[in-house]
Coordinates of C-alpha atoms in Angstrom, one line a residue:
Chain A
X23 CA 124.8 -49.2 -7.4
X24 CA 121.3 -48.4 -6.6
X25 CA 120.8 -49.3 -2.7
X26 CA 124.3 -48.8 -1.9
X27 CA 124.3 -45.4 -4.0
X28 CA 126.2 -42.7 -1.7
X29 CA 124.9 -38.8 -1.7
X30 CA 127.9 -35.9 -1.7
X31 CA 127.0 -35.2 2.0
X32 CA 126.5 -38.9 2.8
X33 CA 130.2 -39.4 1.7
X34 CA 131.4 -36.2 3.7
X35 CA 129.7 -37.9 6.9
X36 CA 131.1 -41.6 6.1
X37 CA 134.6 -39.4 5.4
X38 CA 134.5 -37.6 8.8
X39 CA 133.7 -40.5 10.5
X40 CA 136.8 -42.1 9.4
X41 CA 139.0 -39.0 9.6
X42 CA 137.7 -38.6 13.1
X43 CA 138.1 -42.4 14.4
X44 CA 136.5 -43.3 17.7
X45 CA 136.0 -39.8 18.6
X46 CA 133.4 -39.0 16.1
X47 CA 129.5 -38.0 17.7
X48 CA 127.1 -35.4 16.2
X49 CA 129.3 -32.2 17.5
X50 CA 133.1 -33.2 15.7
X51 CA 131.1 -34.6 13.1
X52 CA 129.3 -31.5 11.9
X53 CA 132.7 -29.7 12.6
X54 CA 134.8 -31.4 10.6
X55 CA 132.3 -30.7 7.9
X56 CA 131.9 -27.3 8.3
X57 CA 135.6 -26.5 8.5
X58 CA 136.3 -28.7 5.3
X59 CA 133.4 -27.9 3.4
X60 CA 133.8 -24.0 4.6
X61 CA 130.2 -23.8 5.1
X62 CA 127.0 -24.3 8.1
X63 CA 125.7 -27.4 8.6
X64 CA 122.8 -27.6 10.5
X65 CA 122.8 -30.2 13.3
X66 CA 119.1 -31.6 12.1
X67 CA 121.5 -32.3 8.5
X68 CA 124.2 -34.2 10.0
X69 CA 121.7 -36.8 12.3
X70 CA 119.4 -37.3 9.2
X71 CA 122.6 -38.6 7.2
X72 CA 123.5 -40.3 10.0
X73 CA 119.7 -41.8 10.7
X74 CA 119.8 -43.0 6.8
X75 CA 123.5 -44.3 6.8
X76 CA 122.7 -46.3 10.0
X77 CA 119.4 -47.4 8.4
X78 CA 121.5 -48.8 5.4
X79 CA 124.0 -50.9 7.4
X80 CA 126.8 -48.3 6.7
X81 CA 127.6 -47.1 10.1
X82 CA 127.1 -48.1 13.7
X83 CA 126.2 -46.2 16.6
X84 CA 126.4 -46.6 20.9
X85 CA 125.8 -44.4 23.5
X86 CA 128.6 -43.0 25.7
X87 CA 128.6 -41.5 29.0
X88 CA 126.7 -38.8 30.2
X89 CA 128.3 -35.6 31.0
X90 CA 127.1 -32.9 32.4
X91 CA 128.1 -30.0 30.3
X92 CA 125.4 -31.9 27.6
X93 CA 122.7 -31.2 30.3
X94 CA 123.1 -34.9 31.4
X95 CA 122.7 -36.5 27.6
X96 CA 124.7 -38.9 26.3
X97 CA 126.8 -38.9 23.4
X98 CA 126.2 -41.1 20.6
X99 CA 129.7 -42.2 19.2
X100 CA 129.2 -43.4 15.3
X101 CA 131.6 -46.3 13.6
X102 CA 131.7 -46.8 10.4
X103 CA 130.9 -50.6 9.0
X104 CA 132.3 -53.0 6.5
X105 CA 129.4 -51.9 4.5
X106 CA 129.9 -48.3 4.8
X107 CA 133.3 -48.8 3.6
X108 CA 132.6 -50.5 0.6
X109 CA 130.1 -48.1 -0.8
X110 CA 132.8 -45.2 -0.2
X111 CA 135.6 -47.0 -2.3
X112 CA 133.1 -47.5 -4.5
X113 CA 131.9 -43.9 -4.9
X114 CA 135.0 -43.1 -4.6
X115 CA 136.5 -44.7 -8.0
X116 CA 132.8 -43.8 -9.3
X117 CA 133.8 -40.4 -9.4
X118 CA 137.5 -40.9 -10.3
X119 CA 135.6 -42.7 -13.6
X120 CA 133.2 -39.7 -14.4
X121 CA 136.3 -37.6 -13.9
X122 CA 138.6 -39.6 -16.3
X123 CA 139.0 -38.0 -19.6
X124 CA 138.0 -34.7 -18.9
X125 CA 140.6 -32.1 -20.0
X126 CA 142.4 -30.4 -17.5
X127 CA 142.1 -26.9 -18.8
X128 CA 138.3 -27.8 -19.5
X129 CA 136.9 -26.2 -16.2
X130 CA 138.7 -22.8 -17.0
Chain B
X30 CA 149.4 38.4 5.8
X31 CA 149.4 35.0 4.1
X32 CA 149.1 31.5 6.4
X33 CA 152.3 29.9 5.2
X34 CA 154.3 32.6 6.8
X35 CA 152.7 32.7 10.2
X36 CA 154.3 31.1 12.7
X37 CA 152.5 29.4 15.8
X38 CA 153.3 29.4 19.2
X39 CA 152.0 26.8 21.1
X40 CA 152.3 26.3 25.4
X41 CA 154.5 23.7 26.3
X42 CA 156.5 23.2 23.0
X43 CA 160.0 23.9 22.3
X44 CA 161.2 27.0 20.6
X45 CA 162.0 24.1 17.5
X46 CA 158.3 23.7 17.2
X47 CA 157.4 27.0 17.2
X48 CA 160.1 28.2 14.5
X49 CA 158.6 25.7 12.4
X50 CA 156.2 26.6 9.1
X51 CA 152.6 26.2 9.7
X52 CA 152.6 23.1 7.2
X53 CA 155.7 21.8 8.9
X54 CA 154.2 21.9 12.2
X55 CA 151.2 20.2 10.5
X56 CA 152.8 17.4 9.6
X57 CA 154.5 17.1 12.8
X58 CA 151.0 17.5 15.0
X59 CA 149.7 14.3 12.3
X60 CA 152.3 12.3 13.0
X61 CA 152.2 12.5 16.6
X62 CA 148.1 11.8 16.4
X63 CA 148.9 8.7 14.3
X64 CA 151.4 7.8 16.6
X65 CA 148.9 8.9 20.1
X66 CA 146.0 6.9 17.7
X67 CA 148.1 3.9 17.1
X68 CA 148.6 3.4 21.0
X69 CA 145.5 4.5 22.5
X70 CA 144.1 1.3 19.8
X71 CA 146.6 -0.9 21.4
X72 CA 145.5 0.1 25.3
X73 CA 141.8 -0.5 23.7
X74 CA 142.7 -3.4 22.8
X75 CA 144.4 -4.7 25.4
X76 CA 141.5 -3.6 27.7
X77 CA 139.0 -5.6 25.4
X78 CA 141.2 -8.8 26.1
X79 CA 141.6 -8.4 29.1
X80 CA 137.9 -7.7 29.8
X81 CA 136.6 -10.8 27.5
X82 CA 139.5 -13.3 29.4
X83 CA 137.4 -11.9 32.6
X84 CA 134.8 -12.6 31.2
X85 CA 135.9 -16.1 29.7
X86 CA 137.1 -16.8 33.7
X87 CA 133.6 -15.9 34.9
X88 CA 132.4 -17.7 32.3
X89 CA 134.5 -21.0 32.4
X90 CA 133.3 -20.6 36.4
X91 CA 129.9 -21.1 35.5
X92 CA 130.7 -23.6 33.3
X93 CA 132.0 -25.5 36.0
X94 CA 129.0 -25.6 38.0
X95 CA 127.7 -26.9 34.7
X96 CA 124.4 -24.9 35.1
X97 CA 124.7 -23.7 30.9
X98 CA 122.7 -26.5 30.1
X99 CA 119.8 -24.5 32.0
X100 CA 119.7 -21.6 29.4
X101 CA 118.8 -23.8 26.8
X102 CA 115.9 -22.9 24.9
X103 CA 113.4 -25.3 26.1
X104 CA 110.9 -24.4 23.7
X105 CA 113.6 -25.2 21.4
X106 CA 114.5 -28.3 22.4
X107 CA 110.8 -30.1 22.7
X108 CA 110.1 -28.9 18.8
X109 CA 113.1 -30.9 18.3
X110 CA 111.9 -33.8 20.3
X111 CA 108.5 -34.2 17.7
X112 CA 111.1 -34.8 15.1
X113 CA 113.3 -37.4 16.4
X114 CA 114.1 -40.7 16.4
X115 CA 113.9 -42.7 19.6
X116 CA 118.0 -42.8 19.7
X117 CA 118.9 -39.3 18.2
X118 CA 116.3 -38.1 21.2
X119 CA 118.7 -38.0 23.9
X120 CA 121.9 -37.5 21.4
X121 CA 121.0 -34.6 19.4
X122 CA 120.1 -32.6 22.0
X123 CA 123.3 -32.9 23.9
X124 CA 125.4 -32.5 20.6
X125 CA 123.4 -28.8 20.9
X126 CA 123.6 -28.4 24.8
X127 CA 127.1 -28.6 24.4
X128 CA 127.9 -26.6 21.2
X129 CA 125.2 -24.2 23.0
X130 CA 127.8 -23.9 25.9
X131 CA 130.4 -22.8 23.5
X132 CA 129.5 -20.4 22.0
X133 CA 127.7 -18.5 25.3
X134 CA 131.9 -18.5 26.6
X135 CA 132.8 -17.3 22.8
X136 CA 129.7 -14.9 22.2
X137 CA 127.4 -14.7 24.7
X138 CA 124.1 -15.9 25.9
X139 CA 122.0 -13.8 23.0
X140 CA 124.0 -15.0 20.4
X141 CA 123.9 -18.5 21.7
X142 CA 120.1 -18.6 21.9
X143 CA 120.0 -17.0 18.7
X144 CA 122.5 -19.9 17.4
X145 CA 120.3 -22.5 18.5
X146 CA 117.2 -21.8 17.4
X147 CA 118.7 -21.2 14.0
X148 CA 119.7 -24.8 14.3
X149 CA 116.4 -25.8 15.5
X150 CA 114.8 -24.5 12.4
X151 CA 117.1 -25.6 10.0
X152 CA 117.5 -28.9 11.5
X153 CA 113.3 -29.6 11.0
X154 CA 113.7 -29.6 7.6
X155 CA 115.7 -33.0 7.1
X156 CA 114.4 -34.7 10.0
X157 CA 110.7 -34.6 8.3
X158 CA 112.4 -34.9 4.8
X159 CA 114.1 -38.5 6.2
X160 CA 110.5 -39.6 6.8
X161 CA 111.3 -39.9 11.0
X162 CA 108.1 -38.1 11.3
X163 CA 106.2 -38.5 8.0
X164 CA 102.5 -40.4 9.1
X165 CA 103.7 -41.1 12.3
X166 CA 104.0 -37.7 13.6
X167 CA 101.3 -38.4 16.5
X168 CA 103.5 -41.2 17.9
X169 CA 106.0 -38.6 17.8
X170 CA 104.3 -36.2 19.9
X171 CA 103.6 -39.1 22.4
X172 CA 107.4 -38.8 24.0
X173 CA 106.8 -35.5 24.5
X174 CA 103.5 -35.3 26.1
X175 CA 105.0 -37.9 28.1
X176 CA 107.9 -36.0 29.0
X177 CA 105.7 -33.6 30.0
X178 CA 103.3 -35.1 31.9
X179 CA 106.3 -37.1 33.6
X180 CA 108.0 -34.3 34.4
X181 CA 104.6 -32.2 36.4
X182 CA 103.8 -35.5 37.8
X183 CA 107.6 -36.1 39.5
X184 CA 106.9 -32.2 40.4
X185 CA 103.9 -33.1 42.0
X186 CA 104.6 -36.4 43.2
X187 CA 107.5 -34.6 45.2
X188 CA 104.9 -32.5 46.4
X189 CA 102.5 -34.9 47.9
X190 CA 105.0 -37.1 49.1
X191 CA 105.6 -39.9 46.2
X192 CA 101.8 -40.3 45.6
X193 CA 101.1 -41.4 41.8
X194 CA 97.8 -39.8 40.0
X195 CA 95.9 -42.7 40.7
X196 CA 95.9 -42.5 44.0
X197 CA 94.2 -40.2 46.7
X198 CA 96.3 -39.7 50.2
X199 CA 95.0 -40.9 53.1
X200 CA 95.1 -37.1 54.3
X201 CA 93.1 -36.0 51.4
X202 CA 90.4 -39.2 51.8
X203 CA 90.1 -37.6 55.2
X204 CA 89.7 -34.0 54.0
X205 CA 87.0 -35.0 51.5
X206 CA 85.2 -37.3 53.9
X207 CA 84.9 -34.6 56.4
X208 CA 83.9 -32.1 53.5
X209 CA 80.9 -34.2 52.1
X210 CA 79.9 -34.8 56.2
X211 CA 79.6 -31.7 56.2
X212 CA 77.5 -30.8 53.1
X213 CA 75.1 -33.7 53.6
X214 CA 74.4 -37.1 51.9
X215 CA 71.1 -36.5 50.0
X216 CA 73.5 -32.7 48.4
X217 CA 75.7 -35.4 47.4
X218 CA 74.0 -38.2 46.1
X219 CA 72.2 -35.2 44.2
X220 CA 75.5 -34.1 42.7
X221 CA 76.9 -37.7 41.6
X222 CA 73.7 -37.9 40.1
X223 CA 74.4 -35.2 37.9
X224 CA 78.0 -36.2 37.0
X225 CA 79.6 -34.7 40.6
X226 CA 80.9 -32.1 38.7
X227 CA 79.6 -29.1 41.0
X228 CA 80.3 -30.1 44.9
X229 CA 82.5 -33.9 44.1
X230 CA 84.6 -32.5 41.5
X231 CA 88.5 -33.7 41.2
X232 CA 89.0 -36.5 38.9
X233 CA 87.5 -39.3 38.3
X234 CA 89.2 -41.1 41.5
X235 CA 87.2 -38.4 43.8
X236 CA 84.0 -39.3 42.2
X237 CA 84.1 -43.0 42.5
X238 CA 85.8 -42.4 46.2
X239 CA 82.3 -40.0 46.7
X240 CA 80.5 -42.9 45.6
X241 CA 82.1 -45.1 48.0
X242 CA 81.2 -42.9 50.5
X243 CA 77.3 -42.7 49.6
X244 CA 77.2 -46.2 49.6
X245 CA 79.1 -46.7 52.8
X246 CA 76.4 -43.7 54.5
X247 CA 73.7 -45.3 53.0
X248 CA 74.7 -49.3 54.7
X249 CA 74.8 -46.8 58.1
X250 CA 72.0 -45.3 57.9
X251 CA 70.1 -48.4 57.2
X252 CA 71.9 -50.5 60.0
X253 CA 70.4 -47.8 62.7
X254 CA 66.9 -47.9 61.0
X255 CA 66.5 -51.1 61.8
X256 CA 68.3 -50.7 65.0
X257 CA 65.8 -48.1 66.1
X258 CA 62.8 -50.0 64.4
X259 CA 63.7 -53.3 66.1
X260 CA 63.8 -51.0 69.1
X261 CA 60.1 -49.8 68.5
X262 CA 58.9 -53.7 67.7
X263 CA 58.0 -52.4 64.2
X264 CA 58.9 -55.1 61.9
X265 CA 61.6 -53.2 59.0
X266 CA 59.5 -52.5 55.6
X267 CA 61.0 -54.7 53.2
X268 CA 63.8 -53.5 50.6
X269 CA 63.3 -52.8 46.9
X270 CA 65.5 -55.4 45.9
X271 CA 63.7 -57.8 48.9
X272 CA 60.5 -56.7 46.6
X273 CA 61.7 -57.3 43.5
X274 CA 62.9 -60.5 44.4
X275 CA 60.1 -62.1 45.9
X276 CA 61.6 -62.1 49.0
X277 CA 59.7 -61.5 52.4
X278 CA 62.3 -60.4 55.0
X279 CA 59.7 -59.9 57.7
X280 CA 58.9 -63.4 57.8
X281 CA 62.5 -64.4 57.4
X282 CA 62.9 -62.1 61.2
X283 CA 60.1 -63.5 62.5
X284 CA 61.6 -67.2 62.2
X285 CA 64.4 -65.9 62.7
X286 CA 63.2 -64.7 66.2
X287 CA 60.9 -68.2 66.6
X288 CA 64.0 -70.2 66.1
X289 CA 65.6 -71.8 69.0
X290 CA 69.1 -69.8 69.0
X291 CA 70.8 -73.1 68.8
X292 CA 69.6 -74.0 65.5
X293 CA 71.1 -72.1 62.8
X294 CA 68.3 -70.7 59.7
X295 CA 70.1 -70.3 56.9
X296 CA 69.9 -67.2 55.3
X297 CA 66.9 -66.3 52.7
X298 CA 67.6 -67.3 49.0
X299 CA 70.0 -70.3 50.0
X300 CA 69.4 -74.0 50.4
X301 CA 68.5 -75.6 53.6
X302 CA 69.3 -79.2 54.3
X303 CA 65.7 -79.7 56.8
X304 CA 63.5 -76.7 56.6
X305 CA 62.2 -76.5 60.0
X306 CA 59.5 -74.0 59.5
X307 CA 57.2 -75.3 56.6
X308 CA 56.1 -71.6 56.1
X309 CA 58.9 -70.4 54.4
X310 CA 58.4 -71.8 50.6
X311 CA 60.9 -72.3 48.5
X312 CA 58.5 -71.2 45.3
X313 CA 58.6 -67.5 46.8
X314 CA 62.8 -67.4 46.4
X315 CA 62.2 -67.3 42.5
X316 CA 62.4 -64.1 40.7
X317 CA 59.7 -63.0 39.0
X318 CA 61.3 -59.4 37.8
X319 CA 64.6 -59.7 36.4
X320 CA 66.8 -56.5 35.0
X321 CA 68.1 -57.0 31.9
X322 CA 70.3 -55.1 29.0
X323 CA 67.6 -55.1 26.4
X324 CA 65.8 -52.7 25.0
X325 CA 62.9 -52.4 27.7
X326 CA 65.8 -52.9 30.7
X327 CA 62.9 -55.1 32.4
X328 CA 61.5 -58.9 31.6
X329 CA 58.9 -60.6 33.6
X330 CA 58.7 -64.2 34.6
X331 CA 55.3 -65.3 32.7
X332 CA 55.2 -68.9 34.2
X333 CA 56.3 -67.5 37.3
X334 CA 53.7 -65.2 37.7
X335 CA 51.3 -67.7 36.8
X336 CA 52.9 -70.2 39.1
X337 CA 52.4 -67.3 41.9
X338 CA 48.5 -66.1 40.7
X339 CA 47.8 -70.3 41.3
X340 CA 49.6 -70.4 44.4
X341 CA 47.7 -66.9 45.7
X342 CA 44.3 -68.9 44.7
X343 CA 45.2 -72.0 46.2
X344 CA 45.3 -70.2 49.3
X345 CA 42.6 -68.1 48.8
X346 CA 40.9 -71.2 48.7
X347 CA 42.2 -73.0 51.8
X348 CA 44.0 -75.5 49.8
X349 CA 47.8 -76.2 49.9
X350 CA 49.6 -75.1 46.5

């Protein structure tokens, strides 16, 4: 896999990104997570992820309006790319292999 | 007398209570607390709704007049600044301002404030991990010195009427102007001398404008020296430079004055097409001292010198050069 390895919190990001569709900026981002996940993500987390994911061709971002409830800021509204995509299905059935064979009483 | 078989009578009960055993009427007086207890919680809590939807209303009021924002930690925010990317700069931020908002309506202002510099902390920790700061974390303070400096200067600009720092108002020209009149040229010329630090002061605009002004005083007061020596019918004692130069002003005013005023002399150091006064040599108009940016800041014209000792002998002598 190597460059196009995915992290467990990159794949939650690249996940909430599709769960949330064309809605999905830094705030229902991190919420989605945290709900999910049941625990605190840190803002500074999320936009790293983000930051690298971009960096690797995996998502898009653009800027929206400003509003003024955001003190005038814009919200940065993230896609996710063919790319992006790709590397999920592939982590996906990455971890569906690791998890083949193991028993299911195993984990008791 | 034993307490089981004691009977109480209590005001404002029935005769049913008061028949009843001690334990009985025990029971009875419990149940009725639970029962009191059980809706005095419900009033309380009803009151507590009601008083947090009032303060929701007054809340979602401000909210409105979308002044939150305003009560973000500032501090807060330009930490986060160093850390960012140019993009995540004006996102992240927001993504807080507007979480920020939420929970001041859920939880109040203290708990917000607390909130967000909880995320400010725990958000520094990736953003340097990703390597967003890593060497470059001077460029990173750059935006926010900017933002700084951008935001005193619109502050002040707004103050002195859109003037950048580069600039000093006319008004202010005036003020200083009339400020170093009244201190005196020479107390000046003595301060710039000294870096201008102790009567010039301001920037560095000030000082240059104070040296403007020296050399503009000085230009005056030379004009009227010669005004008042031409006056007098003193002939002006020549200049440094004139010195330095080789040139002989006094003779260049006295053909000057010899001249018809038709004909026009050209002035000293330049090139006439038919010199109409012999006297004026054009061997003088070379320089014999010449600054320079060497170590000794001074060179001497050796064959000019020599050129000038022959010519000062020649006419020592009587005999043309």
């Amino acid at each position: 896999m190597g460059r196009d390895f995915l992290g467990e919190f990159e794949q939650a990001v690249l996940l909430a990104i599709l769960r949330l569709g064309p809605n999905a900026y830094g705030v229902t981002i991190r919420r989605d997570i945290s709900e999910r996940s049941g625990r605190d993500v840190s803002f500074g987390a999320v936009y790293a992820t983000l930051e690298r994911l971009e960096a690797k061709g995996f998502v898009s971002s653009r800027f929206g309006e400003p509003t003024p409830e955001r003190g005038g800021k814009r919200k940065r509204y993230f896609k996710i790319e063919a790319p992006g995509k790709r590397a999920l299905s592939e982590a996906h059935a990455h971890r569906k292999a690791m998890w083949a064979g193991v028993p299911k009483g195993a984990l008791a | 007398m034993k307490k089981g078989d004691r009977y109480y009578s209590r005001p404002g009960r029935g005769m049913g209570f008061n028949n009843l055993t001690i334990r009985d009427q025990e029971a009875l007086l419990r149940r009725q607390f639970a029962r009191d207890r059980k809706a005095l919680r419900l009033l309380s809590d009803e009151l507590r709704n009601q008083a947090i939807h009032g303060f929701r209303i007054g809340l979602t009021v401000r909210l409105e007049g979308s002044d939150v924002h305003h009560d973000v930690p500032r501090l807060g925010e330009l930490i986060l600044l160093c850390v960012l990317s140019k993009k995540a700069r004006e996102s992240l931020p927001g993504d807080l301002a507007e979480e920020f908002a939420e929970i001041v309506l859920k939880h109040g202002l203290r708990k917000a404030r607390f909130w967000y510099w909880c995320q400010v902390v725990r958000s520094i920790g990736p953003l340097v991990r990703l390597g967003l700061v890593s060497s470059r974390i001077a460029l990173r303070l750059t935006p926010v010195i900017e933002f700084s400096t951008e935001q005193r200067a619109t502050g002040e600009r707004q103050k002195h009427h859109a003037m950048t720092d580069d600039e000093i108002s006319e008004a202010g020209r005036k003020a200083r102007f009339e400020r170093w009149e009244k201190l005196g040229l020479d107390a000046i010329r003595q301060d710039l001398a000294t870096g201008g630090h102790r009567l010039v002061g301001g920037p560095p605009q000030v000082r240059e404008l104070a040296r403007e002004w020296v050399k503009m005083k000085e230009a005056e007061q030379e004009v009227d020296a010669r005004a008042v020596l031409r006056a007098l019918g003193v002939a002006p004692a020549p200049s440094v430079e004139d010195i330095l130069s080789g040139r002989d002003t006094a003779l260049d005013e006295l053909v000057r004055s010899a001249a018809p005023p038709s004909a026009s002399i050209p002035a000293s150091g330049q090139e006439a097409p038919a010199p109409p006064a012999p006297a004026v040599s054009q061997e003088k108009r070379a320089e014999l001292v010449t600054l320079r940016p060497n170590l000794y800041g001074i060179g001497i014209d050796l064959k000019e010198l020599a050129r000038r000792l022959r010519s000062w002998l020649h006419r020592r002598r009587g005999k043309p050069s």
